[in-house]
């Protein structure tokens, strides 16, 4: 298992603290002055329309991207300023579930879950086997430990990736669109697992999603992001009670509202008449 | 005119930017090599997929190239009554030129393209990102073992190519066309020099192995993470790899054997 982490911030402080975050891709502004706190031991959902940079936010937290301005602190450490060794030491205390699962396709299920243990520990193979089987048992796939990755369904692949993400008993797990493209049963399993693992292992979970019912069902705290800013935040009940029309439209999936159904265009009648002329 | 200069400038900037990226990538890959000392298994695994799996194409090609050399060499030499020198001609052609060059071209096509496609697909399916987030450096875990395996495999494959080629030439010259077997082997023993021919051939194949493997792993790592991007990167590996081998071969030949 990973060694006990150095205490770099007080237990009551948020595990992730983002201040004045600015990030751009070319001329496109992804985040513009975002402030965000991820409390310890809770499930925090980050929601927003497609393309708002939710996955980018996870990559900024994980140090795969650097912000143009502002700070991203994880457990008191400013991620963008960490050296290679310090960043990799911090990442050993993070788990990330990619949307695709990102399983190593040349390894079977067992070896995928064992991968971080073999890379970062000197544990004997017998102990690695026990840990891997325990993690797979937690996600309900102990029986499938010899399956190849191409024999897994989408939901099973994500559960294996989840077992791998928790292999080193991290302090936090980031989930990138865990429910996307899942059938109702797989989605129910994943919803249950995220909540259960968070509570049983004392994790901090960050779930990036645009699946409203699932996020509202498991999250303790939610952030709604749009156009590079935090539009609303709070508990599921607080978001439901929000007076913002945009929040209402997003949460209830209404086709028209502050986000219009029609792309901006000249008057329809004038447009048709212009063709006649 | 201004547009053409602008395009040329843009092309030049992008070329040098990519060249710089390639060199930085190489430095990172080389920096990852010492970590392999404690994990030789990673290199052995890659030696199998890069080297052993290339054996069939190398052996078959070597045999046919040697047979053609035997046939063409005999037809030329017999006009001068010098067909007994066939062994020397086949061996020197293979050891100095054909062995390293053809092996490197085949290596770029078989192993190089496979390396690019594998690493490119790992990137496209977020496996490299996943490794980074598991605090495993893909440069050390994925790139460095493949780079070293390619570098080691090339001279071995070139040696096998040349050996099989000589036997191909022997089969045609001695077996089918009646050249004296003793003359065939004694000419090789007499005229092929360890330093000038064998060592230079080995140096060539080491340089080609370095260049082709570098291009292959860089193209995979730098590929646009889409199916089209991986496909383009794979094509670039074969084209750039082949061009690099041919250009380097001229430079090395001029340095080793030429009077330039």
XYZ file of C-alpha atoms in Angstrom:
537
model
C 0.000 0.000 0.000
C 1.059 3.590 -0.431
C 2.975 5.026 2.482
C 1.197 7.331 4.918
C 0.944 10.703 3.205
C 2.602 13.741 4.716
C 0.000 15.939 6.431
C 0.013 19.025 4.298
C -3.319 20.557 5.202
C -5.660 20.447 8.160
C -8.378 17.769 8.146
C -11.121 20.386 8.165
C -9.716 22.110 5.072
C -11.119 21.130 1.700
C -9.083 18.413 0.000
C -9.117 20.308 -3.291
C -9.143 24.075 -3.297
C -9.331 25.938 -6.605
C -9.035 29.717 -6.727
C -9.257 32.095 -9.683
C -8.708 29.280 -12.172
C -8.220 30.413 -15.728
C -7.582 27.981 -18.565
C -7.790 28.490 -22.313
C -7.352 26.379 -25.405
C -6.219 28.681 -28.176
C -8.643 31.563 -28.201
C -11.352 29.559 -26.435
C -11.739 30.289 -22.729
C -12.537 27.080 -20.826
C -12.379 28.464 -17.264
C -12.420 32.093 -16.321
C -11.991 32.790 -12.629
C -13.403 29.553 -11.235
C -13.405 29.096 -7.436
C -14.246 25.649 -6.186
C -13.778 23.562 -3.013
C -13.987 19.785 -2.760
C -14.688 18.817 0.860
C -13.009 15.774 2.359
C -14.920 12.542 2.723
C -17.806 13.683 0.540
C -19.072 12.931 -2.929
C -18.933 16.121 -4.977
C -20.515 16.195 -8.419
C -19.436 18.634 -11.082
C -22.077 19.032 -13.732
C -22.517 21.097 -16.816
C -23.355 20.868 -20.503
C -21.073 18.913 -22.839
C -17.915 20.780 -23.753
C -17.798 22.986 -20.661
C -14.437 21.558 -19.605
C -15.461 19.149 -16.857
C -12.854 16.584 -17.897
C -10.315 19.407 -18.272
C -10.992 20.293 -14.642
C -10.082 16.756 -13.550
C -6.880 16.934 -15.608
C -6.014 20.226 -13.921
C -6.561 18.652 -10.509
C -4.441 15.648 -11.521
C -1.653 17.888 -12.826
C -1.893 16.689 -16.437
C -2.663 20.281 -17.453
C -1.407 23.529 -15.990
C -3.659 26.536 -15.443
C -2.910 29.850 -17.168
C -3.744 31.649 -13.933
C -5.039 30.830 -10.468
C -4.224 27.910 -8.236
C -5.219 24.283 -7.803
C -4.355 22.971 -4.346
C -4.699 19.275 -3.557
C -4.189 18.414 0.093
C -2.388 21.698 0.528
C 0.006 21.190 -2.394
C -0.102 23.501 -5.390
C -0.271 20.962 -8.179
C 1.114 23.139 -10.991
C 4.260 23.917 -9.003
C 5.149 20.341 -8.060
C 8.228 18.715 -9.569
C 7.979 15.417 -11.440
C 8.713 13.283 -8.374
C 6.380 15.207 -6.061
C 3.571 15.156 -8.615
C 3.903 11.402 -9.093
C 3.968 10.928 -5.305
C 0.735 12.920 -5.066
C -0.844 10.929 -7.889
C -0.200 7.716 -5.967
C -2.736 9.087 -3.510
C -5.282 9.825 -6.240
C -7.337 7.437 -8.314
C -8.959 8.323 -11.585
C -11.665 6.517 -13.476
C -11.511 7.496 -17.137
C -14.614 7.567 -19.291
C -13.124 4.858 -21.515
C -11.845 2.865 -18.534
C -8.303 3.218 -19.937
C -7.568 -0.416 -19.093
C -4.283 -1.751 -20.421
C -5.382 -3.928 -23.301
C -2.395 -6.286 -23.180
C -3.238 -7.303 -19.607
C -6.170 -9.277 -18.233
C -8.482 -8.046 -15.481
C -6.318 -9.352 -12.648
C -3.103 -7.849 -14.011
C -4.792 -4.509 -14.676
C -5.814 -4.211 -11.031
C -2.422 -5.505 -9.900
C -0.607 -3.001 -12.153
C -0.309 -0.067 -9.691
C 0.568 -2.454 -6.849
C 3.387 -4.028 -8.859
C 4.614 -0.627 -10.007
C 4.638 1.092 -6.635
C 5.088 -1.570 -3.986
C 7.406 -4.474 -3.256
C 4.635 -6.661 -1.936
C 4.993 -10.416 -2.476
C 2.877 -11.840 -5.270
C 0.685 -13.776 -2.804
C -0.273 -10.557 -1.042
C -0.879 -8.755 -4.332
C -3.212 -11.579 -5.291
C -5.192 -11.172 -2.082
C -5.470 -7.398 -2.475
C -6.511 -7.654 -6.118
C -9.179 -10.224 -5.304
C -10.444 -8.009 -2.457
C -10.715 -5.001 -4.766
C -12.417 -7.062 -7.452
C -14.791 -8.490 -4.854
C -15.701 -4.926 -3.882
C -16.783 -4.188 -7.455
C -18.390 -7.605 -7.929
C -15.941 -8.959 -10.486
C -13.778 -11.372 -8.508
C -15.143 -14.192 -10.657
C -13.970 -12.457 -13.805
C -10.381 -11.860 -12.804
C -9.018 -13.921 -15.690
C -11.073 -12.237 -18.378
C -9.331 -10.259 -21.089
C -10.267 -6.606 -21.492
C -11.953 -7.280 -24.848
C -14.297 -9.729 -23.120
C -15.693 -7.033 -20.806
C -18.849 -4.993 -21.349
C -18.599 -1.218 -20.973
C -19.982 -1.358 -17.430
C -17.655 -4.196 -16.416
C -14.646 -2.335 -17.839
C -15.484 0.672 -15.687
C -15.841 -1.512 -12.610
C -12.422 -3.056 -13.281
C -11.004 0.437 -13.773
C -12.615 1.418 -10.473
C -11.009 -1.558 -8.713
C -7.667 -0.450 -10.186
C -8.251 3.159 -9.117
C -8.699 2.080 -5.496
C -5.906 -0.521 -5.536
C -3.505 1.736 -3.624
C -6.194 2.924 -1.186
C -6.098 6.533 -2.429
C -7.366 9.560 -0.531
C -9.500 10.634 -3.474
C -11.042 9.183 -6.614
C -12.002 11.245 -9.661
C -14.698 9.863 -11.923
C -14.886 11.135 -15.488
C -18.423 10.637 -16.841
C -18.850 7.277 -15.076
C -22.457 6.841 -16.224
C -22.097 7.780 -19.898
C -23.395 5.109 -22.244
C -24.379 2.682 -19.481
C -27.512 0.549 -19.396
C -29.788 1.077 -16.366
C -28.412 -1.927 -14.466
C -24.753 -0.965 -14.997
C -25.599 2.614 -14.087
C -27.301 1.475 -10.881
C -24.272 -0.661 -9.997
C -21.870 2.239 -10.568
C -24.027 4.684 -8.581
C -24.110 2.235 -5.682
C -20.367 1.545 -5.885
C -19.336 5.199 -5.916
C -21.340 5.952 -2.781
C -20.441 2.699 -1.044
C -16.699 2.921 -1.690
C -16.629 6.575 -0.714
C -18.209 5.835 2.657
C -16.524 2.490 3.347
C -12.997 3.610 2.441
C -13.275 7.175 3.710
C -12.544 8.510 0.238
C -13.193 11.886 -1.272
C -14.992 11.489 -4.585
C -15.266 13.924 -7.466
C -17.819 12.875 -10.056
C -17.874 14.721 -13.338
C -21.130 14.008 -15.112
C -24.127 15.401 -16.945
C -26.441 12.671 -15.761
C -28.636 14.736 -13.452
C -30.710 12.103 -11.592
C -27.671 9.955 -10.769
C -25.600 12.931 -9.623
C -28.450 14.310 -7.524
C -28.903 10.848 -6.027
C -25.366 10.304 -4.745
C -23.699 13.708 -4.390
C -23.384 15.554 -1.101
C -22.460 18.722 -2.909
C -22.834 19.799 -6.523
C -21.286 22.425 -8.757
C -22.878 23.529 -12.001
C -20.410 24.902 -14.517
C -21.201 26.716 -17.735
C -19.334 29.157 -19.989
C -16.196 28.906 -17.902
C -17.823 29.847 -14.606
C -19.509 28.201 -11.649
C -23.183 28.985 -12.209
C -24.575 27.401 -9.064
C -23.477 25.207 -6.191
C -24.950 23.551 -3.156
C -26.614 20.399 -1.942
C -29.093 18.609 -4.250
C -31.958 20.235 -2.326
C -30.419 23.688 -2.661
C -29.977 23.241 -6.396
C -33.560 22.080 -6.777
C -34.660 25.236 -4.953
C -32.483 27.495 -7.091
C -34.209 30.508 -8.593
C -31.945 30.456 -11.669
C -33.778 29.689 -14.921
C -30.580 28.182 -16.357
C -30.276 25.775 -13.408
C -33.923 24.836 -13.748
C -33.539 24.192 -17.469
C -30.397 22.080 -16.968
C -31.741 20.010 -14.079
C -35.010 19.238 -15.846
C -33.578 18.853 -19.317
C -35.913 21.401 -20.887
C -35.261 21.936 -24.599
C -35.758 25.686 -24.539
C -34.985 28.404 -22.035
C -31.936 30.497 -21.229
C -30.081 28.043 -23.473
C -32.211 28.523 -26.599
C -33.358 25.681 -28.809
C -32.492 27.716 -31.925
C -29.010 28.716 -32.908
C -28.950 32.542 -33.298
C -30.369 33.384 -36.739
C -32.100 36.264 -38.562
C -35.873 36.422 -38.530
C -37.342 33.227 -39.997
C -39.871 35.037 -42.234
C -37.241 37.453 -43.554
C -34.902 34.540 -44.232
C -37.566 32.708 -46.254
C -38.517 35.859 -48.153
C -34.857 36.537 -48.982
C -34.877 33.244 -50.904
C -37.934 34.312 -52.899
C -36.209 37.534 -53.934
C 4.359 35.479 -53.700
C 3.823 36.772 -50.167
C 1.410 33.897 -49.561
C 3.985 31.381 -50.724
C 6.642 32.838 -48.428
C 4.146 32.773 -45.567
C 3.332 29.123 -46.251
C 7.012 28.280 -46.478
C 7.656 30.078 -43.193
C 4.786 28.255 -41.530
C 6.044 24.925 -42.858
C 9.566 25.714 -41.647
C 8.376 26.680 -38.176
C 6.257 23.588 -37.857
C 9.122 21.381 -39.150
C 11.635 22.754 -36.657
C 9.101 22.700 -33.829
C 8.481 19.016 -34.504
C 12.190 18.343 -34.840
C 12.768 19.992 -31.461
C 9.948 17.992 -29.917
C 11.442 14.819 -31.340
C 14.821 15.562 -29.782
C 13.334 16.402 -26.385
C 11.387 13.165 -26.620
C 14.611 11.288 -27.381
C 16.316 12.786 -24.332
C 13.400 11.719 -22.137
C 13.463 8.212 -23.616
C 17.216 7.932 -23.041
C 16.775 9.192 -19.478
C 14.328 6.315 -18.934
C 16.850 3.652 -19.962
C 18.671 3.294 -16.591
C 15.371 2.375 -14.912
C 15.263 -0.718 -17.144
C 18.288 -2.191 -15.389
C 16.055 -3.156 -12.499
C 13.299 -4.432 -14.810
C 14.890 -6.432 -17.628
C 11.632 -8.325 -18.101
C 10.107 -5.301 -19.809
C 12.881 -5.295 -22.416
C 12.732 -9.064 -22.931
C 8.993 -8.781 -23.595
C 9.630 -6.114 -26.239
C 12.560 -8.014 -27.734
C 10.073 -10.756 -28.431
C 7.479 -8.542 -30.125
C 9.978 -6.313 -31.945
C 12.698 -8.835 -32.734
C 11.444 -12.412 -32.615
C 8.190 -11.635 -34.398
C 10.168 -9.950 -37.205
C 12.244 -13.081 -37.776
C 10.023 -14.668 -40.407
C 10.023 -11.707 -42.792
C 13.762 -11.206 -42.251
C 14.676 -14.848 -42.901
C 12.454 -15.207 -45.970
C 13.596 -11.875 -47.432
C 17.229 -12.645 -46.691
C 16.950 -15.985 -48.456
C 15.438 -14.525 -51.615
C 17.745 -11.511 -51.717
C 20.728 -13.882 -51.368
C 19.364 -16.129 -54.118
C 18.908 -13.188 -56.483
C 22.404 -11.941 -55.659
C 23.766 -15.406 -56.398
C 21.987 -15.539 -59.734
C 22.822 -12.005 -60.884
C 26.362 -12.228 -59.553
C 26.983 -15.499 -61.382
C 25.629 -14.106 -64.661
C 27.980 -11.125 -64.396
C 31.060 -12.939 -63.118
C 30.860 -15.848 -65.549
C 31.492 -13.373 -68.416
C 34.928 -12.696 -66.912
C 35.539 -16.284 -65.911
C 35.438 -15.156 -62.302
C 32.423 -17.134 -61.095
C 34.552 -18.650 -58.303
C 34.441 -15.203 -56.651
C 30.668 -15.441 -56.260
C 30.905 -16.108 -52.516
C 32.878 -12.917 -51.954
C 30.460 -10.845 -54.033
C 27.379 -12.167 -52.259
C 28.922 -11.859 -48.784
C 30.339 -8.350 -49.225
C 27.116 -7.057 -50.787
C 25.093 -8.452 -47.934
C 27.361 -7.601 -45.031
C 28.243 -4.076 -46.164
C 25.007 -2.882 -47.743
C 22.038 -5.113 -48.344
C 21.968 -6.696 -44.909
C 21.755 -3.515 -42.825
C 19.725 -1.506 -45.369
C 17.110 -4.057 -46.389
C 16.744 -5.267 -42.808
C 16.201 -1.678 -41.652
C 13.593 -1.081 -44.374
C 11.775 -4.280 -43.455
C 12.165 -3.437 -39.776
C 10.557 -0.028 -40.345
C 7.674 -1.706 -42.169
C 7.054 -4.512 -39.697
C 8.285 -3.580 -36.242
C 8.342 0.219 -36.655
C 4.763 0.453 -37.866
C 3.646 -1.930 -35.102
C 5.389 0.209 -32.451
C 3.774 3.388 -33.746
C 0.328 1.847 -33.986
C 0.583 0.301 -30.518
C 1.731 3.470 -28.769
C -0.656 5.638 -30.814
C -3.604 3.439 -29.894
C -2.534 3.443 -26.250
C -2.677 7.220 -26.457
C -6.030 7.249 -28.270
C -7.593 4.905 -25.692
C -6.220 6.996 -22.792
C -3.964 4.172 -21.583
C -0.976 6.523 -21.471
C -3.018 9.136 -19.600
C -4.224 6.407 -17.270
C -0.639 5.398 -16.536
C 0.307 9.009 -15.795
C -2.573 9.265 -13.343
C -1.412 6.022 -11.706
C 1.954 7.763 -11.216
C 3.595 5.494 -13.770
C 5.746 7.395 -16.269
C 4.847 6.158 -19.790
C 8.261 7.256 -21.041
C 9.894 4.741 -18.703
C 7.247 2.045 -18.761
C 6.228 2.104 -22.445
C 8.715 4.054 -24.574
C 12.126 3.204 -23.073
C 11.793 -0.631 -23.242
C 10.550 -0.472 -26.833
C 13.330 1.898 -27.800
C 16.018 -0.320 -26.306
C 14.495 -3.466 -27.795
C 14.497 -1.928 -31.270
C 18.098 -0.797 -30.880
C 19.209 -4.282 -29.793
C 17.108 -6.187 -32.317
C 18.219 -4.415 -35.490
C 21.873 -5.578 -35.632
C 20.834 -9.110 -34.673
C 18.204 -9.191 -37.403
C 20.680 -7.739 -39.913
C 23.190 -10.450 -38.994
C 20.541 -13.126 -39.485
C 19.506 -11.540 -42.803
C 23.104 -11.562 -44.089
C 23.748 -15.127 -42.925
C 20.591 -16.492 -44.508
C 21.323 -14.436 -47.637
C 24.770 -16.000 -47.977
C 23.173 -19.438 -47.742
C 20.663 -18.329 -50.421
C 23.534 -17.292 -52.662
C 25.280 -20.607 -51.899
C 22.158 -22.574 -52.832
C 21.856 -20.869 -56.213
C 25.582 -20.556 -56.997
C 26.847 -23.900 -55.735
C 23.674 -25.976 -55.709
C 22.141 -24.913 -59.008
C 24.847 -23.242 -61.110
C 27.834 -25.420 -60.302
C 30.208 -23.002 -58.566
C 32.797 -24.863 -56.504
C 31.744 -25.023 -52.835
C 35.314 -24.735 -51.549
C 35.945 -21.647 -53.698
C 32.675 -20.102 -52.533
C 33.545 -20.354 -48.837
C 37.287 -19.701 -49.140
C 36.656 -16.482 -51.099
C 34.378 -15.301 -48.282
C 36.955 -16.252 -45.644
C 39.727 -14.540 -47.574
C 38.066 -11.302 -48.642
C 35.565 -10.431 -45.912
C 37.408 -8.373 -43.317
C 36.244 -8.385 -39.723
C 36.907 -4.693 -39.110
C 36.223 -3.121 -42.450
C 33.212 -5.182 -43.437
C 31.591 -6.895 -40.458
C 32.090 -4.143 -37.877
C 31.055 -1.433 -40.311
C 27.931 -3.433 -41.165
C 27.130 -3.774 -37.469
C 27.653 -0.024 -36.936
C 25.316 0.713 -39.826
C 22.606 -1.544 -38.440
C 22.978 -0.008 -34.973
C 22.548 3.491 -36.430
C 19.571 2.389 -38.529
C 18.013 0.635 -35.540
C 18.409 3.779 -33.437
C 16.911 6.017 -36.128
C 13.988 3.780 -37.096
C 13.022 2.987 -33.497
C 13.270 6.649 -32.512
C 11.007 7.662 -35.394
C 8.561 4.841 -34.628
C 8.124 5.506 -30.901
C 8.044 9.284 -31.383
C 5.412 9.096 -34.111
C 3.255 6.876 -31.891
C 3.646 9.112 -28.847
C 3.057 12.273 -30.866
C 0.124 10.881 -32.886
C -3.189 12.704 -32.934
C -5.318 10.449 -30.699
C -7.850 9.456 -33.352
C -7.989 6.505 -35.728
C -7.004 8.788 -38.612
C -4.166 10.289 -36.549
C -2.765 6.856 -35.695
C -3.063 5.776 -39.317
C -1.144 8.860 -40.505
C 1.507 8.374 -37.836
C 2.007 4.754 -38.890
C 2.429 5.805 -42.517
C 4.897 8.520 -41.482
C 6.953 5.969 -39.561
C 7.401 3.796 -42.634
C 8.088 6.704 -45.015
C 10.351 8.741 -42.728
C 12.046 5.603 -41.428
C 12.852 4.391 -44.950
C 14.095 7.812 -46.066
C 16.222 8.172 -42.940
C 17.784 4.751 -43.509
C 18.633 5.474 -47.134
C 20.067 8.909 -46.376
C 22.058 7.659 -43.383
C 23.336 4.763 -45.451
C 24.851 7.147 -47.970
C 26.509 9.193 -45.219
C 27.842 6.126 -43.423
C 29.040 4.462 -46.624
C 30.857 7.638 -47.612
C 32.511 7.802 -44.193
C 33.402 4.110 -44.047
C 34.313 3.155 -47.582
C 34.271 6.305 -49.680
C 36.971 8.712 -50.703
C 34.680 11.739 -50.399
